């Protein structure tokens, strides 16, 4: 076959874009020819013919010079000694980026089928195509490979490529509205995958034409054109048989044979205006009966991908059903070439003389989406821009949200891998674990059996899975520490018992307390869910009464960070700290630590003490807050207050009347609350009632 010559290619581009960079195209042509050297295609043609043909396909779409150059260079990085740096130096950053995009797509293509699901690959292709020109080059590349598929000797390889084209590339072409690409790909793939069906359908189509006597399609087409002309409508009428794959699919969908499938021919009337579209429809329906239920108005309601046309099916002479699509020139170009044509027309001229603003800007699509559905369809492309796709060293594709790190990657591959991560190589280089991954990165996780999840990872992982796994581990670690603390307190309790414990005491105690095992008991003790008296009674019934002690006052469910576990502390009476308050500890020789709210006036007296930085522990629940409220002196006021506190689940520990001022009474209340937020809600609720004049925390 003859390769498209250098000057022919340049002429073609110049033909629709006079401003195209001729020198750039020439440079690319020579560079690619040299780079591919003596490489050969399966057809025996020089390899170099392939990228040039791909470029040729794209000139039919009137694409800009950068896209054409990218097509010419698209296999140089992967298949020759050319480097990305070279490409950038010779052809600029923009072309280099495009070539890099296409190269990455080719790399994933090279992997075996089992390593990637079709759906993943489709998404990957979309995500990689941040510049849709990358996708266009890839589709043209695939189209040319399909055109030359029969040269490949290995039947299995041919079928794999055909299947992939059917599953992935044809739907992609359809999604961006390139029906010509889609149709040709489907036809070629169908021929490979179902050779018998292909042949039988093609033969039947031929026979049908002969049966009609001469060129049936042309005759019907001429008839329609004449009918319209008689009423003053100038139409271009095109007829075609439907392509074999779509006939085959219809046969399968409707479970009918070829003979029963009546509409295997389709016609298209292309007219000047929307107005003429509807007039044409009327004229056709007047002349031939329409088939009920087959009329569709995609002009008033375009398809999701922007497709517009009127569709109808009529019963033509001799009881032959034919499908007719009616559309304007603009609609037609858009239907054939997708978004490209849409923008070319929008700018009022066919030639893509301006710099392809239509292609790169997905936002434009959003603005021009006619319906919510169409918008959804288009944003699906944008949606994948939030995802990244990275590879394992074996080439497995891992899909992650943008911003994902090697830790997220590791957990996405396998929980054990995540747990044992100590480092990561991204594209062969060791990188920090907090490095956000990029699209197409190859990630190798370095592991150690001694490693375990690090709480610090939580600050930069983005996936729910990683977060959950790390949290779970941290929690189990915390539980271990809690149990250790509980055991320490337990030992103290045992010391206070009047007699040594017997062998069975622990088992008996657990039974009495309805606890499954001693670890749970230790945990309960540490978290103060069970008090000392109960433990003593369970271990040795009657022992607590002998001892006659109450549990130490601060054994409510409180844990404080910054204290050595087991160290005695008490919450100061002056300021009544509750969880959520910022707190500080005062430590004096021979005394427990006194916990104050930062800002407490009494801290002034603590100059002689050591100040300990403290924070509330996660398990902390509850504290006693002291409130001062002034209420109206009227019957039922106190009941209202009690009701509010009750409905908020706050227990009143004590209540004193501190002042009486005519119609107002002041009370001081100690109230058990969960934390500061709980208290704030209670105060807000109190203030909201009529009977309360003021409500403050002391
Ligand atoms: Mn290629």
XYZ file of C-alpha atoms and ligand atoms in Angstrom:
699
model
C 0.000 0.000 0.000
C 1.123 3.519 -0.534
C 1.914 5.689 2.414
C 0.412 9.130 2.563
C 3.222 11.396 1.386
C 4.635 14.158 3.470
C 3.384 16.939 1.203
C -0.026 15.290 0.833
C -0.492 15.252 4.575
C 0.587 18.874 4.905
C -1.732 19.874 2.051
C -4.641 18.146 3.721
C -4.141 19.992 6.997
C -3.504 23.311 5.250
C -6.689 22.719 3.302
C -8.860 23.199 6.356
C -6.460 25.113 8.584
C -4.302 27.612 6.674
C -2.631 28.671 9.937
C -1.372 25.165 10.704
C 2.321 24.924 11.546
C 3.690 23.340 8.392
C 7.254 23.079 9.697
C 6.050 21.242 12.793
C 4.248 18.620 10.706
C 7.232 18.221 8.410
C 9.584 17.791 11.355
C 7.310 15.164 12.869
C 7.008 13.276 9.615
C 10.776 13.012 9.200
C 11.370 12.285 12.878
C 8.854 9.455 12.947
C 10.134 7.957 9.704
C 13.691 7.912 11.035
C 12.691 6.662 14.463
C 10.690 3.722 13.151
C 13.443 2.994 10.643
C 13.132 -0.453 9.172
C 10.403 -1.681 11.517
C 7.642 -3.510 9.708
C 3.929 -3.986 10.253
C 2.289 -7.414 10.096
C 1.159 -6.416 6.609
C 4.773 -6.117 5.521
C 4.414 -2.367 5.132
C 7.003 -0.166 6.799
C 5.836 0.471 10.369
C 6.017 4.145 9.650
C 2.965 3.900 7.391
C 0.787 3.277 10.455
C 1.250 6.576 12.322
C 0.924 8.449 9.054
C -2.372 6.705 8.264
C -3.588 7.497 11.760
C -2.751 11.147 11.128
C -4.621 10.870 7.823
C -7.740 9.599 9.575
C -7.606 12.572 11.902
C -7.316 15.067 9.066
C -10.752 13.858 7.991
C -11.950 15.223 11.305
C -10.161 18.511 10.559
C -8.138 18.329 13.717
C -5.494 20.871 14.624
C -1.786 20.583 13.864
C -0.820 19.459 17.369
C -3.197 16.510 17.179
C -1.907 15.548 13.731
C 1.683 15.746 14.961
C 0.779 13.668 18.006
C -0.675 11.024 15.724
C 2.523 10.946 13.671
C 4.610 10.537 16.818
C 2.237 8.358 18.818
C 4.276 5.145 18.735
C 7.769 6.625 18.896
C 8.193 6.562 22.690
C 6.967 3.026 23.138
C 8.403 1.381 20.045
C 11.570 3.300 19.217
C 14.556 4.809 21.018
C 12.990 8.276 20.990
C 12.633 9.838 24.448
C 10.020 12.175 25.917
C 12.716 14.845 26.352
C 13.540 14.701 22.681
C 9.880 15.068 21.743
C 9.488 18.026 24.056
C 12.587 19.748 22.716
C 11.625 19.268 19.082
C 7.861 19.665 19.217
C 7.080 21.602 22.371
C 5.485 20.837 25.732
C 1.949 20.566 24.460
C 2.726 17.881 21.867
C 4.967 16.100 24.395
C 2.080 15.930 26.851
C -0.277 14.576 24.209
C 2.223 11.946 23.069
C 2.816 10.965 26.682
C -0.945 10.528 27.148
C -1.269 8.274 24.112
C 1.812 6.306 25.190
C 0.297 5.615 28.595
C -2.873 4.376 26.954
C -0.797 2.040 24.789
C 1.014 0.675 27.806
C -2.119 -0.482 29.495
C -3.292 -1.940 26.211
C -0.179 -4.077 26.110
C -1.150 -5.920 29.261
C -2.904 -9.210 29.139
C -6.665 -9.204 29.279
C -6.963 -10.953 32.625
C -5.144 -8.111 34.326
C -7.705 -5.495 33.592
C -11.442 -5.412 33.407
C -13.038 -3.722 30.414
C -14.908 -1.287 32.597
C -11.700 -0.263 34.322
C -9.946 0.255 31.052
C -12.768 2.400 29.743
C -12.627 4.583 32.805
C -8.881 4.710 32.607
C -8.997 5.854 29.018
C -11.384 8.627 29.947
C -9.405 9.679 32.974
C -6.182 9.773 31.000
C -7.776 11.843 28.335
C -7.783 15.072 30.263
C -7.182 16.466 26.825
C -9.736 14.748 24.640
C -7.302 14.926 21.719
C -5.424 12.053 23.371
C -8.556 9.983 23.106
C -9.144 11.001 19.496
C -5.631 9.912 18.513
C -6.104 6.648 20.392
C -9.404 5.972 18.631
C -7.892 6.700 15.214
C -4.951 4.450 16.122
C -7.331 1.652 16.994
C -9.375 2.214 13.863
C -6.313 1.850 11.677
C -5.213 -1.253 13.570
C -8.664 -2.713 12.951
C -8.422 -1.917 9.252
C -5.202 -3.892 9.110
C -6.276 -6.587 11.570
C -6.519 -9.333 8.964
C -2.772 -9.192 8.434
C -2.134 -10.559 11.895
C -1.508 -14.287 11.675
C -2.308 -15.254 15.251
C -6.070 -15.865 15.328
C -6.355 -15.603 19.057
C -4.638 -12.236 19.047
C -6.947 -11.012 16.288
C -9.996 -12.031 18.274
C -8.703 -10.450 21.441
C -8.149 -7.144 19.659
C -11.571 -7.358 18.003
C -13.309 -8.140 21.298
C -11.572 -5.230 22.966
C -12.585 -2.937 20.138
C -16.188 -4.038 20.483
C -16.223 -3.724 24.267
C -14.184 -0.616 24.777
C -13.296 1.504 21.790
C -16.545 1.435 19.847
C -18.541 2.483 22.951
C -16.026 5.239 23.591
C -16.391 6.502 20.047
C -20.143 6.426 20.513
C -19.923 8.292 23.778
C -18.188 11.229 22.179
C -20.539 11.051 19.239
C -18.175 9.735 16.582
C -20.601 7.396 14.865
C -18.459 6.875 11.782
C -15.618 5.560 13.900
C -18.022 3.475 15.926
C -19.698 1.910 12.898
C -16.483 1.015 11.148
C -14.950 -0.438 14.289
C -18.041 -2.529 14.966
C -18.194 -3.812 11.408
C -14.532 -4.831 11.398
C -14.735 -6.401 14.852
C -17.949 -8.214 13.991
C -16.336 -9.695 10.890
C -13.550 -11.079 13.048
C -15.647 -12.304 15.951
C -18.619 -13.798 14.110
C -17.348 -14.577 10.635
C -20.261 -16.859 9.738
C -22.939 -14.423 10.840
C -21.109 -11.591 9.129
C -20.957 -13.429 5.846
C -24.515 -14.614 5.952
C -25.878 -11.161 6.694
C -23.739 -9.480 4.065
C -24.873 -12.002 1.464
C -28.516 -11.546 2.353
C -28.201 -7.804 2.050
C -26.745 -8.277 -1.425
C -29.485 -10.682 -2.411
C -32.111 -8.269 -1.176
C -30.772 -5.609 -3.481
C -30.739 -7.881 -6.474
C -34.262 -9.018 -5.626
C -35.413 -5.418 -5.807
C -34.072 -5.226 -9.324
C -30.972 -3.126 -9.798
C -29.937 -0.701 -7.175
C -32.928 -0.621 -4.917
C -31.410 1.841 -2.495
C -30.700 4.387 -5.184
C -34.158 4.069 -6.655
C -35.918 4.570 -3.341
C -33.641 7.490 -2.548
C -34.365 9.197 -5.834
C -38.083 8.732 -5.253
C -37.963 10.427 -1.884
C -35.883 13.297 -3.232
C -38.295 13.894 -6.108
C -41.279 13.812 -3.759
C -39.730 16.518 -1.589
C -38.617 18.641 -4.538
C -42.165 18.715 -5.823
C -43.023 20.707 -2.711
C -40.032 22.966 -2.922
C -37.684 21.293 -0.478
C -34.132 20.860 -1.637
C -32.864 17.748 0.130
C -29.817 15.581 -0.064
C -31.082 12.028 0.270
C -28.636 9.318 1.217
C -29.523 5.670 1.379
C -27.596 2.832 2.918
C -28.184 -0.592 4.177
C -27.713 -0.779 7.862
C -24.352 -2.108 8.741
C -24.143 -5.834 9.345
C -23.399 -5.597 13.037
C -26.436 -3.458 13.816
C -28.645 -5.825 11.813
C -27.191 -8.762 13.684
C -27.737 -7.058 17.006
C -31.353 -6.286 16.124
C -31.910 -9.871 15.141
C -30.560 -10.968 18.495
C -32.480 -8.342 20.467
C -35.817 -8.961 18.827
C -35.293 -12.694 18.394
C -36.205 -12.499 14.736
C -34.674 -13.903 11.588
C -33.215 -11.781 8.834
C -36.369 -12.228 6.746
C -38.558 -11.008 9.578
C -36.375 -8.001 10.082
C -37.998 -5.644 7.677
C -36.043 -2.440 7.994
C -32.549 -3.200 6.878
C -32.341 -0.057 4.830
C -32.045 3.417 6.163
C -32.328 6.761 4.459
C -31.300 10.166 5.440
C -32.769 13.413 4.197
C -30.499 16.346 4.853
C -32.226 19.695 4.530
C -31.475 23.340 5.107
C -33.231 24.212 8.334
C -35.059 22.869 11.343
C -38.247 24.187 9.846
C -37.666 22.130 6.699
C -37.012 19.059 8.838
C -40.580 19.128 10.114
C -42.024 19.955 6.699
C -40.087 17.043 5.221
C -41.485 14.767 7.876
C -45.006 15.893 7.062
C -44.536 15.347 3.336
C -43.138 11.857 3.837
C -45.926 10.844 6.195
C -48.499 12.126 3.689
C -47.034 10.019 0.920
C -46.222 6.786 2.790
C -47.867 5.357 5.909
C -45.757 5.593 9.010
C -45.122 2.640 11.266
C -46.725 3.451 14.612
C -44.395 3.769 17.553
C -41.273 4.345 15.508
C -41.375 8.117 15.244
C -38.895 9.950 17.428
C -38.196 13.654 17.671
C -34.589 14.082 18.739
C -34.652 17.695 17.630
C -36.964 18.873 20.360
C -35.409 16.332 22.752
C -31.808 15.612 21.742
C -30.111 12.409 22.815
C -27.806 12.483 25.774
C -24.715 12.905 23.667
C -26.257 15.822 21.812
C -27.530 13.868 18.809
C -30.393 15.579 16.971
C -32.582 14.316 14.140
C -36.122 13.233 13.379
C -36.518 9.475 13.048
C -39.409 7.726 11.430
C -40.103 4.390 9.813
C -42.473 4.195 6.863
C -43.942 1.441 4.783
C -42.557 2.124 1.344
C -43.989 0.744 -1.838
C -44.061 -3.066 -1.993
C -44.571 -3.293 1.765
C -40.935 -2.580 2.456
C -40.275 -0.870 5.734
C -37.561 1.724 5.649
C -36.175 4.004 8.276
C -35.719 7.683 7.516
C -33.664 10.178 9.456
C -34.302 13.833 8.785
C -31.770 16.431 9.840
C -29.988 19.655 8.931
C -26.417 19.869 7.648
C -25.215 20.947 11.038
C -26.949 18.075 12.786
C -25.518 15.716 10.223
C -21.938 16.821 10.687
C -22.373 16.542 14.411
C -23.828 13.071 14.148
C -20.933 11.872 12.037
C -18.057 13.579 13.745
C -19.351 14.235 17.199
C -18.242 17.119 19.295
C -15.710 18.277 16.757
C -18.368 19.271 14.291
C -20.552 20.730 16.982
C -17.957 23.310 17.863
C -16.897 24.003 14.325
C -20.465 24.988 13.514
C -20.957 26.876 16.672
C -18.145 29.134 15.628
C -19.965 29.729 12.384
C -17.460 28.076 10.084
C -16.562 24.541 9.306
C -12.824 25.003 9.259
C -11.141 24.562 12.590
C -9.094 27.665 12.050
C -9.251 28.667 15.653
C -7.290 26.657 18.133
C -9.643 23.819 18.996
C -11.369 25.490 21.949
C -14.075 22.876 21.595
C -11.896 19.991 22.450
C -10.047 20.598 25.639
C -12.734 22.369 27.548
C -15.226 20.049 29.128
C -16.770 22.963 30.945
C -18.080 24.141 27.614
C -19.942 20.905 27.219
C -21.587 21.425 30.554
C -22.763 24.854 29.548
C -24.218 23.589 26.316
C -25.913 20.490 27.616
C -29.518 20.754 26.509
C -31.083 18.450 29.073
C -30.280 17.150 32.498
C -29.643 13.735 31.035
C -27.250 15.032 28.477
C -25.462 16.932 31.168
C -25.152 13.768 33.174
C -23.737 11.924 30.235
C -21.120 14.565 29.615
C -20.202 15.058 33.220
C -19.499 11.354 33.388
C -16.390 12.232 31.473
C -15.551 14.976 33.867
C -16.301 12.666 36.735
C -13.449 10.400 35.898
C -11.181 13.370 36.264
C -11.597 12.935 40.021
C -10.144 9.467 39.822
C -6.623 8.346 39.288
C -5.445 5.018 38.028
C -2.209 3.476 39.176
C -0.555 0.156 38.468
C 0.944 -2.586 40.549
C 4.358 -3.839 39.386
C 2.472 -6.722 37.756
C 0.390 -4.253 35.780
C -2.837 -4.593 37.721
C -4.906 -1.444 37.525
C -5.939 0.170 40.794
C -8.538 2.906 40.754
C -8.296 5.519 43.493
C -9.680 8.952 44.279
C -7.511 11.907 43.417
C -5.027 12.697 46.183
C -4.611 9.040 47.112
C -1.213 8.094 48.529
C 0.834 4.884 48.407
C -0.839 3.861 51.689
C -4.270 4.075 50.044
C -2.864 2.149 47.120
C -1.457 -0.565 49.382
C -4.745 -1.002 51.230
C -6.630 -1.063 47.945
C -4.464 -3.963 46.812
C -4.658 -5.936 50.055
C -5.152 -5.240 53.753
C -1.966 -7.086 54.720
C 0.004 -5.078 52.230
C -1.310 -1.862 53.761
C -0.595 -2.968 57.310
C 3.013 -3.822 56.523
C 3.893 -0.841 54.363
C 7.202 0.791 55.200
C 7.885 2.632 51.972
C 6.948 2.991 48.324
C 8.604 3.244 44.970
C 6.698 5.389 42.507
C 7.808 4.794 38.937
C 10.926 3.157 40.277
C 11.905 5.869 42.747
C 11.511 5.705 46.499
C 9.095 8.453 47.499
C 7.557 9.594 50.803
C 4.407 7.735 51.779
C 2.432 10.951 51.804
C 3.109 11.584 48.094
C -0.153 11.920 46.121
C -0.178 9.443 43.255
C -0.545 10.563 39.666
C -2.449 8.977 36.844
C -0.593 6.067 35.321
C 1.968 5.829 38.117
C 3.433 2.450 38.756
C 3.593 1.832 42.480
C 5.657 -0.729 44.298
C 4.962 -1.088 48.005
C 7.904 -1.929 50.246
C 6.895 -4.045 53.223
C 8.215 -5.364 56.481
C 6.633 -8.099 58.571
C 7.534 -6.084 61.676
C 5.568 -3.058 60.524
C 2.105 -2.180 61.729
C -0.317 0.635 60.827
C 0.797 4.065 61.948
C -1.667 6.584 63.425
C 0.218 9.318 61.509
C -1.016 7.809 58.242
C -4.492 8.984 59.159
C -3.458 12.542 58.416
C -2.969 11.882 54.719
C -4.851 8.805 53.566
C -7.979 9.603 51.553
C -9.737 6.284 51.031
C -12.297 4.967 53.469
C -10.756 1.535 53.375
C -7.306 2.690 54.460
C -8.781 4.938 57.114
C -10.937 2.163 58.540
C -8.110 -0.349 58.630
C -5.714 2.043 60.362
C -8.361 3.101 62.860
C -9.219 -0.468 63.653
C -5.604 -1.237 64.380
C -5.115 1.865 66.513
C -8.258 0.970 68.423
C -7.080 -2.546 69.143
C -3.758 -1.112 70.307
C -5.596 1.289 72.591
C -7.586 -1.596 73.963
C -4.396 -3.384 74.901
C -3.242 -0.331 76.801
C -6.600 0.064 78.489
C -6.503 -3.555 79.604
C -3.014 -3.046 81.036
C -4.234 -0.040 82.998
C -7.258 -2.006 84.220
C -5.027 -4.810 85.422
C -2.988 -2.362 87.459
C -6.093 -0.980 89.173
C -7.382 -4.518 89.636
C -4.203 -5.475 91.495
C -4.738 -2.538 93.862
C -8.310 -3.648 94.477
C -7.152 -7.167 95.241
C -4.708 -5.752 97.813
C -7.639 -4.172 99.625
C -9.473 -7.484 100.006
C -9.524 -8.878 103.562
C -8.217 -12.311 102.472
C -6.177 -13.804 99.628
C -8.117 -14.891 96.577
C -8.953 -18.505 95.909
C -8.344 -20.284 92.583
C -11.914 -20.041 91.472
C -12.461 -16.433 92.501
C -11.877 -14.919 89.080
C -14.146 -17.342 87.265
C -16.836 -16.777 89.883
C -16.464 -13.008 89.679
C -16.830 -12.984 85.903
C -19.938 -15.097 86.203
C -21.436 -12.756 88.786
C -20.613 -9.698 86.688
C -21.857 -11.332 83.471
C -18.580 -10.671 81.705
C -17.095 -13.034 79.122
C -13.428 -12.919 80.136
C -10.935 -11.207 82.389
C -9.737 -8.859 79.639
C -13.203 -7.408 79.396
C -13.232 -6.999 83.163
C -9.918 -5.121 83.075
C -11.280 -2.911 80.337
C -14.442 -2.196 82.328
C -12.367 -1.287 85.356
C -10.029 0.997 83.393
C -12.917 2.787 81.740
C -14.657 3.092 85.131
C -17.719 1.355 83.852
C -17.610 -0.785 86.947
C -16.638 0.529 90.368
C -14.239 -0.907 92.921
C -16.994 -1.984 95.274
C -18.668 -4.072 92.605
C -15.353 -5.710 91.750
C -14.627 -6.498 95.389
C -18.112 -7.864 95.936
C -17.822 -10.033 92.854
C -14.456 -11.431 93.879
C -15.349 -11.923 97.515
C -18.974 -11.311 98.448
C -19.295 -9.211 101.595
C -15.748 -7.862 101.408
C -16.667 -4.323 100.398
C -18.948 -3.860 103.392
C -16.122 -4.823 105.706
C -13.853 -2.323 104.066
C -16.571 0.295 104.265
C -15.104 2.543 101.644
C -16.839 4.276 98.838
C -15.173 4.327 95.473
C -12.797 7.261 95.073
C -14.772 10.259 93.849
C -13.293 10.628 90.352
C -13.906 7.093 89.207
C -16.456 8.121 86.622
C -15.697 7.416 83.017
C -12.859 9.813 82.640
C -9.522 9.432 80.972
C -7.004 12.153 80.577
C -4.130 12.248 78.148
C -0.832 13.443 79.542
C -1.143 11.531 82.785
C 0.756 8.384 83.525
C -1.880 5.661 83.672
C -2.994 4.965 87.209
C -1.864 8.284 88.609
C -4.411 9.764 90.977
C -6.131 12.957 89.966
C -9.226 14.872 90.813
C -11.230 17.489 89.020
C -11.050 20.815 90.824
C -14.135 21.894 92.757
C -13.640 25.529 91.864
C -14.119 25.267 88.122
C -15.702 21.818 87.580
C -13.962 20.838 84.326
C -16.044 18.861 81.905
C -14.926 17.093 78.751
C -14.409 19.643 76.032
C -12.924 22.251 78.379
C -9.290 23.073 77.867
C -7.609 21.759 80.988
C -4.340 21.867 82.835
C -3.054 19.834 85.804
C -1.376 21.050 88.975
C 0.976 18.576 90.621
C 2.196 19.042 94.134
C 4.449 16.808 96.209
C 2.529 13.934 97.735
C -0.828 14.878 96.280
C -2.858 13.723 93.318
C -3.024 15.926 90.309
C -5.615 18.677 90.440
C -7.328 19.248 87.121
C -8.467 22.813 86.356
C -10.094 24.563 83.465
C -7.616 26.851 81.756
C -8.777 30.285 82.827
C -9.823 29.194 86.311
C -9.104 31.986 88.803
C -7.655 29.527 91.294
C -4.793 28.668 88.950
C -3.160 31.796 90.329
C -2.597 29.831 93.522
C -0.775 27.121 91.609
C 2.482 28.957 91.076
C 4.212 26.614 93.484
C 2.977 23.490 91.670
C 4.222 21.724 88.516
C 1.946 22.454 85.589
C 1.060 19.424 83.510
C -0.328 19.677 79.992
C -3.487 17.647 79.831
C -6.182 16.799 77.333
C -9.325 14.765 77.606
C -9.088 11.145 76.543
C -11.303 9.736 73.826
C -13.150 7.447 76.195
C -14.083 10.220 78.539
C -17.739 10.649 79.150
C -19.226 12.951 81.692
C -18.375 15.596 84.209
C -20.213 17.776 86.642
C -20.838 21.338 85.608
C -21.904 24.069 88.008
C -24.577 26.392 86.696
C -26.167 29.534 87.951
C -29.652 30.250 86.717
C -32.062 33.016 87.516
C -35.678 32.067 87.108
C -38.976 33.837 87.510
C -40.647 33.318 90.814
C -43.799 31.671 89.591
C -45.476 28.311 90.120
C -44.102 25.531 87.963
C -40.817 27.267 87.129
C -38.666 24.653 88.760
C -40.633 21.879 87.080
C -39.866 23.469 83.714
C -36.136 23.536 84.551
C -36.181 19.953 85.755
C -38.066 18.953 82.620
C -35.491 20.521 80.328
C -32.600 18.909 82.156
C -34.403 15.571 82.130
C -35.176 15.686 78.441
C -31.496 16.355 77.770
C -30.445 13.390 79.841
C -28.654 15.542 82.391
C -28.725 14.405 85.986
C -29.075 17.062 88.711
C -26.544 16.321 91.454
C -27.430 19.225 93.710
C -29.454 22.396 93.666
C -29.261 25.354 96.081
C -31.149 28.557 96.146
C -28.524 31.291 96.507
C -30.543 34.480 96.165
C -34.089 35.708 96.209
C -34.830 39.022 94.619
C -38.526 39.779 94.512
C -39.819 38.192 91.381
C -36.570 36.358 90.553
C -34.808 33.466 92.262
C -31.186 32.481 91.709
C -30.191 28.832 91.894
C -26.853 27.071 91.767
C -27.027 23.634 90.174
C -24.478 20.870 89.809
C -25.440 18.933 86.724
C -23.858 15.802 85.245
C -23.222 16.338 81.546
C -21.408 14.355 78.829
C -19.231 17.161 77.618
C -19.049 20.827 76.793
C -21.329 20.540 73.763
C -23.937 18.781 75.815
C -23.732 21.584 78.352
C -24.040 24.239 75.658
C -27.188 22.606 74.330
C -28.673 22.507 77.810
C -27.862 26.167 78.458
C -29.369 27.143 75.135
C -32.533 25.204 75.928
C -32.801 26.813 79.354
C -32.358 30.298 77.957
C -35.029 29.627 75.391
C -37.786 29.257 77.959
C -39.815 32.123 79.355
C -39.241 31.216 82.973
C -35.449 31.534 82.727
C -33.979 35.004 82.909
C -30.328 34.026 82.694
C -28.459 30.716 82.672
C -24.672 30.663 83.011
C -21.956 28.235 83.782
C -20.000 29.286 86.838
Mn -0.290 2.835 16.998
